Amino acid sequence: MAITLLPSVIPARRTEKLRKLAKVVEACTFASPPQDLLMTVGASLSLILTQDAGFYFDVVFTDLTTEECLYEIDQAFEARGLARWREAVVELVSASRPHPNFPGSSRITYLIVHPEALA
């Protein structure tokens, strides 16, 4: 489940660089609709293209997330040269509510992953 997997997914501390990138993402303008890259039984990965912040990824974990879901997310990031994606999480938001794309879910965790955090 996503909630038990999250400690192994997210670094314990946010650096100043991650905080600055989070602010950039919050203020950016979208260049196109999100591109869905992966949808599993309990998680999803989307690519967001912006006009002023390059690109970043949205990751959604639900309480339906399995180890296999996390493996598929890892593989999708690795295929894009971001094997260390966990170090590039600039924002994390959790909510006790279902996600419309995941029937039966009751909790979601939303991550923003920005590749510039690894530079």
Coordinates of N, CA and C in Angstrom, one line a residue:
M1 N 0.8 -1.2 0.0 CA 0.0 0.0 0.0 C 0.9 1.2 0.0
A2 N 0.4 2.3 -0.6 CA 1.2 3.5 -0.8 C 1.7 4.1 0.5
I3 N 0.8 4.1 1.5 CA 1.2 4.7 2.8 C 2.4 4.0 3.4
T4 N 2.4 2.7 3.4 CA 3.6 2.0 4.0 C 4.8 2.1 3.1
L5 N 4.6 2.3 1.8 CA 5.8 2.4 0.8 C 6.4 3.8 0.9
L6 N 5.7 4.8 1.2 CA 6.2 6.2 1.1 C 7.5 6.4 1.9
P7 N 7.7 6.0 3.1 CA 9.0 6.2 3.7 C 10.2 5.8 2.9
S8 N 10.0 4.7 2.1 CA 11.2 4.2 1.3 C 11.2 5.0 0.0
V9 N 10.2 5.8 -0.3 CA 10.2 6.5 -1.6 C 10.7 7.9 -1.5
I10 N 10.4 8.6 -0.4 CA 10.7 10.0 -0.2 C 11.9 10.2 0.7
P11 N 12.8 11.1 0.3 CA 13.9 11.4 1.2 C 13.4 12.1 2.5
A12 N 14.1 11.9 3.6 CA 13.7 12.5 4.8 C 13.8 14.0 4.9
R13 N 14.7 14.6 4.2 CA 14.9 16.1 4.3 C 14.7 16.7 2.9
R14 N 14.1 17.9 2.9 CA 14.0 18.7 1.7 C 15.1 19.8 1.7
T15 N 15.8 19.8 0.7 CA 16.9 20.8 0.6 C 16.3 22.2 0.1
E16 N 17.1 23.2 0.2 CA 16.7 24.5 -0.3 C 16.4 24.4 -1.8
K17 N 17.2 23.7 -2.5 CA 17.0 23.5 -4.0 C 15.6 22.9 -4.3
L18 N 15.2 21.9 -3.5 CA 13.9 21.3 -3.7 C 12.8 22.3 -3.4
R19 N 13.0 23.1 -2.3 CA 12.0 24.1 -2.0 C 11.8 25.2 -3.1
K20 N 13.0 25.6 -3.7 CA 12.9 26.6 -4.8 C 12.2 26.0 -6.0
L21 N 12.6 24.8 -6.3 CA 11.9 24.2 -7.5 C 10.4 24.0 -7.3
A22 N 10.0 23.7 -6.1 CA 8.6 23.6 -5.8 C 7.9 24.9 -6.1
K23 N 8.5 26.1 -5.7 CA 7.9 27.4 -6.0 C 7.8 27.7 -7.5
V24 N 8.9 27.3 -8.2 CA 8.9 27.4 -9.7 C 7.7 26.7 -10.3
V25 N 7.5 25.4 -9.8 CA 6.5 24.6 -10.4 C 5.1 25.2 -10.1
E26 N 4.9 25.7 -8.9 CA 3.6 26.3 -8.5 C 3.3 27.5 -9.3
A27 N 4.3 28.2 -9.8 CA 4.0 29.4 -10.6 C 4.1 29.2 -12.1
C28 N 4.3 28.0 -12.6 CA 4.5 27.7 -14.0 C 3.2 27.7 -14.8
T29 N 3.4 27.9 -16.1 CA 2.3 27.9 -17.1 C 2.4 26.6 -17.9
F30 N 1.3 25.8 -18.0 CA 1.3 24.6 -18.7 C 1.4 24.9 -20.2
A31 N 2.2 24.1 -20.9 CA 2.4 24.2 -22.4 C 1.4 23.3 -23.1
S32 N 1.0 22.2 -22.4 CA 0.0 21.3 -23.1 C -0.6 20.5 -21.9
P33 N -1.7 19.7 -22.3 CA -2.2 18.8 -21.2 C -1.2 17.8 -20.7
P34 N -1.4 17.3 -19.5 CA -0.5 16.2 -19.0 C -0.5 15.0 -19.9
Q35 N 0.6 14.4 -20.0 CA 0.8 13.2 -20.8 C 0.8 12.0 -19.9
D36 N -0.2 11.1 -19.9 CA -0.1 9.9 -19.0 C 0.9 9.0 -19.6
L37 N 1.9 8.6 -18.7 CA 2.9 7.7 -19.1 C 2.7 6.3 -18.6
L38 N 2.1 6.2 -17.4 CA 1.9 4.9 -16.8 C 0.7 4.9 -15.9
M39 N -0.1 3.9 -15.9 CA -1.3 3.7 -15.0 C -1.3 2.3 -14.5
T40 N -1.1 2.1 -13.2 CA -1.1 0.7 -12.6 C -2.4 0.6 -11.8
V41 N -2.5 -0.5 -11.1 CA -3.8 -0.7 -10.3 C -3.9 0.3 -9.1
G42 N -2.8 0.9 -8.7 CA -2.8 1.8 -7.6 C -1.9 3.1 -7.7
A43 N -1.3 3.3 -8.9 CA -0.4 4.5 -9.0 C -0.4 4.9 -10.5
S44 N 0.0 6.2 -10.7 CA 0.1 6.7 -12.0 C 1.3 7.6 -12.1
L45 N 1.7 7.8 -13.4 CA 2.8 8.7 -13.7 C 2.5 9.5 -14.9
S46 N 2.6 10.9 -14.8 CA 2.3 11.8 -15.9 C 3.4 12.7 -16.1
L47 N 3.6 13.1 -17.4 CA 4.6 14.1 -17.8 C 3.9 15.4 -18.0
I48 N 4.4 16.5 -17.3 CA 3.9 17.8 -17.5 C 4.9 18.7 -18.2
L49 N 4.5 19.3 -19.3 CA 5.3 20.2 -20.0 C 4.9 21.6 -19.7
T50 N 5.8 22.5 -19.4 CA 5.5 23.9 -19.0 C 6.2 24.9 -20.0
Q51 N 5.7 26.1 -19.9 CA 6.3 27.1 -20.8 C 7.5 27.7 -20.1
D52 N 7.6 27.7 -18.8 CA 8.6 28.4 -18.1 C 9.4 27.6 -17.0
A53 N 9.1 26.3 -16.9 CA 9.8 25.5 -15.9 C 10.2 24.1 -16.5
G54 N 10.4 24.1 -17.8 CA 10.8 22.9 -18.4 C 9.7 21.8 -18.3
F55 N 10.0 20.7 -17.8 CA 9.0 19.6 -17.6 C 9.2 19.0 -16.2
Y56 N 8.2 18.4 -15.7 CA 8.3 17.7 -14.5 C 7.3 16.5 -14.5
F57 N 7.3 15.7 -13.5 CA 6.4 14.5 -13.5 C 5.4 14.6 -12.3
D58 N 4.2 14.2 -12.5 CA 3.2 14.0 -11.4 C 3.2 12.5 -11.2
V59 N 3.3 12.2 -9.9 CA 3.1 10.8 -9.5 C 2.0 10.7 -8.5
V60 N 1.1 9.8 -8.7 CA 0.0 9.5 -7.7 C 0.1 8.1 -7.2
F61 N 0.1 8.1 -5.9 CA 0.1 6.8 -5.2 C -1.3 6.8 -4.4
T62 N -1.9 5.6 -4.4 CA -3.1 5.5 -3.6 C -2.9 4.4 -2.6
D63 N -3.9 4.2 -1.7 CA -3.8 3.1 -0.8 C -3.9 1.7 -1.5
L64 N -4.1 1.7 -2.8 CA -4.2 0.5 -3.6 C -2.8 0.1 -4.2
T65 N -1.8 1.0 -4.0 CA -0.5 0.8 -4.5 C 0.1 -0.5 -4.0
T66 N 0.7 -1.3 -4.8 CA 1.4 -2.5 -4.5 C 2.9 -2.3 -4.7
E67 N 3.7 -3.3 -4.3 CA 5.1 -3.3 -4.6 C 5.3 -3.3 -6.1
E68 N 4.5 -4.1 -6.8 CA 4.6 -4.1 -8.3 C 4.3 -2.7 -8.9
C69 N 3.4 -2.0 -8.4 CA 3.1 -0.6 -8.9 C 4.4 0.2 -8.7
L70 N 5.0 0.2 -7.5 CA 6.2 0.9 -7.3 C 7.3 0.5 -8.2
Y71 N 7.4 -0.8 -8.4 CA 8.4 -1.3 -9.4 C 8.2 -0.7 -10.8
E72 N 7.0 -0.7 -11.2 CA 6.7 -0.1 -12.5 C 7.0 1.4 -12.6
I73 N 6.7 2.1 -11.5 CA 7.0 3.5 -11.5 C 8.6 3.7 -11.6
D74 N 9.3 2.9 -10.8 CA 10.8 2.9 -10.8 C 11.3 2.6 -12.3
Q75 N 10.7 1.6 -12.9 CA 11.1 1.3 -14.3 C 10.8 2.4 -15.3
A76 N 9.7 3.0 -15.1 CA 9.3 4.2 -16.0 C 10.3 5.3 -15.9
F77 N 10.7 5.6 -14.6 CA 11.6 6.7 -14.4 C 13.0 6.3 -14.9
E78 N 13.4 5.1 -14.6 CA 14.7 4.6 -15.1 C 14.8 4.7 -16.6
A79 N 13.8 4.3 -17.3 CA 13.8 4.4 -18.8 C 13.9 5.8 -19.3
R80 N 13.6 6.8 -18.5 CA 13.8 8.2 -18.8 C 15.1 8.8 -18.2
G81 N 16.0 7.9 -17.7 CA 17.2 8.4 -17.2 C 17.1 9.0 -15.8
L82 N 16.1 8.7 -15.0 CA 15.9 9.2 -13.7 C 15.7 8.2 -12.6
A83 N 16.7 7.3 -12.6 CA 16.7 6.2 -11.6 C 16.7 6.7 -10.2
R84 N 17.2 7.9 -10.0 CA 17.2 8.5 -8.6 C 16.1 9.5 -8.4
W85 N 14.9 9.2 -9.0 CA 13.8 10.1 -9.0 C 13.3 10.5 -7.6
R86 N 13.5 9.6 -6.6 CA 13.1 9.9 -5.2 C 13.8 11.1 -4.7
E87 N 15.0 11.4 -5.2 CA 15.8 12.6 -4.7 C 15.3 13.8 -5.4
A88 N 14.4 13.7 -6.4 CA 13.9 14.9 -7.1 C 12.5 15.2 -6.8
V89 N 11.9 14.7 -5.7 CA 10.6 15.0 -5.2 C 10.6 16.4 -4.6
V90 N 9.9 17.4 -5.3 CA 9.9 18.7 -4.8 C 8.6 19.1 -4.0
E91 N 7.6 18.2 -4.1 CA 6.3 18.5 -3.4 C 5.7 17.2 -3.1
L92 N 5.0 17.1 -2.0 CA 4.3 15.9 -1.6 C 3.0 16.4 -0.9
V93 N 1.9 15.9 -1.3 CA 0.6 16.2 -0.7 C -0.2 14.9 -0.5
S94 N -0.7 14.7 0.7 CA -1.5 13.5 0.9 C -2.9 14.0 1.3
A95 N -3.9 13.1 1.0 CA -5.3 13.4 1.4 C -6.1 12.1 1.6
S96 N -6.9 12.2 2.6 CA -7.8 11.0 2.9 C -9.1 11.1 2.1
R97 N -8.9 10.8 0.8 CA -10.1 10.8 -0.1 C -9.8 9.9 -1.3
P98 N -10.8 9.4 -1.9 CA -10.6 8.5 -3.1 C -10.1 9.3 -4.3
H99 N -9.4 8.6 -5.2 CA -9.0 9.2 -6.5 C -9.9 8.7 -7.5
P100 N -10.4 9.5 -8.4 CA -11.4 9.1 -9.4 C -10.9 8.0 -10.4
N101 N -9.6 8.0 -10.6 CA -9.0 7.0 -11.5 C -8.7 5.7 -10.9
F102 N -8.9 5.6 -9.6 CA -8.6 4.4 -8.8 C -9.8 4.0 -8.0
P103 N -10.8 3.4 -8.6 CA -12.0 3.0 -7.8 C -11.6 2.1 -6.6
G104 N -12.2 2.4 -5.5 CA -12.0 1.6 -4.3 C -10.9 2.2 -3.4
S105 N -10.2 3.2 -3.9 CA -9.1 3.9 -3.1 C -9.8 4.8 -2.1
S106 N -9.1 5.0 -1.0 CA -9.6 5.9 0.0 C -8.6 7.0 0.4
R107 N -7.4 6.9 -0.1 CA -6.3 7.8 0.3 C -5.4 8.0 -0.9
I108 N -4.9 9.2 -1.1 CA -4.0 9.5 -2.2 C -2.8 10.3 -1.7
T109 N -1.7 10.1 -2.4 CA -0.5 10.8 -2.1 C 0.0 11.3 -3.5
Y110 N 0.2 12.6 -3.6 CA 0.5 13.2 -4.9 C 2.0 13.7 -4.8
L111 N 2.8 13.4 -5.7 CA 4.2 13.9 -5.7 C 4.5 14.6 -7.0
I112 N 5.3 15.7 -6.9 CA 5.9 16.4 -8.0 C 7.3 16.0 -8.1
V113 N 7.8 15.5 -9.2 CA 9.2 15.1 -9.4 C 9.8 16.0 -10.5
H114 N 10.8 16.8 -10.1 CA 11.4 17.7 -11.1 C 12.9 17.3 -11.4
P115 N 13.2 16.9 -12.6 CA 14.5 16.4 -12.9 C 15.7 17.4 -12.6
E116 N 15.4 18.7 -12.6 CA 16.5 19.6 -12.3 C 17.0 19.5 -10.9
A117 N 16.2 18.9 -10.0 CA 16.6 18.7 -8.6 C 17.9 17.8 -8.6
L118 N 18.1 17.0 -9.6 CA 19.3 16.1 -9.6 C 20.5 16.7 -10.2
A119 N 20.3 17.9 -10.8 CA 21.5 18.6 -11.5 C 22.4 19.2 -10.5

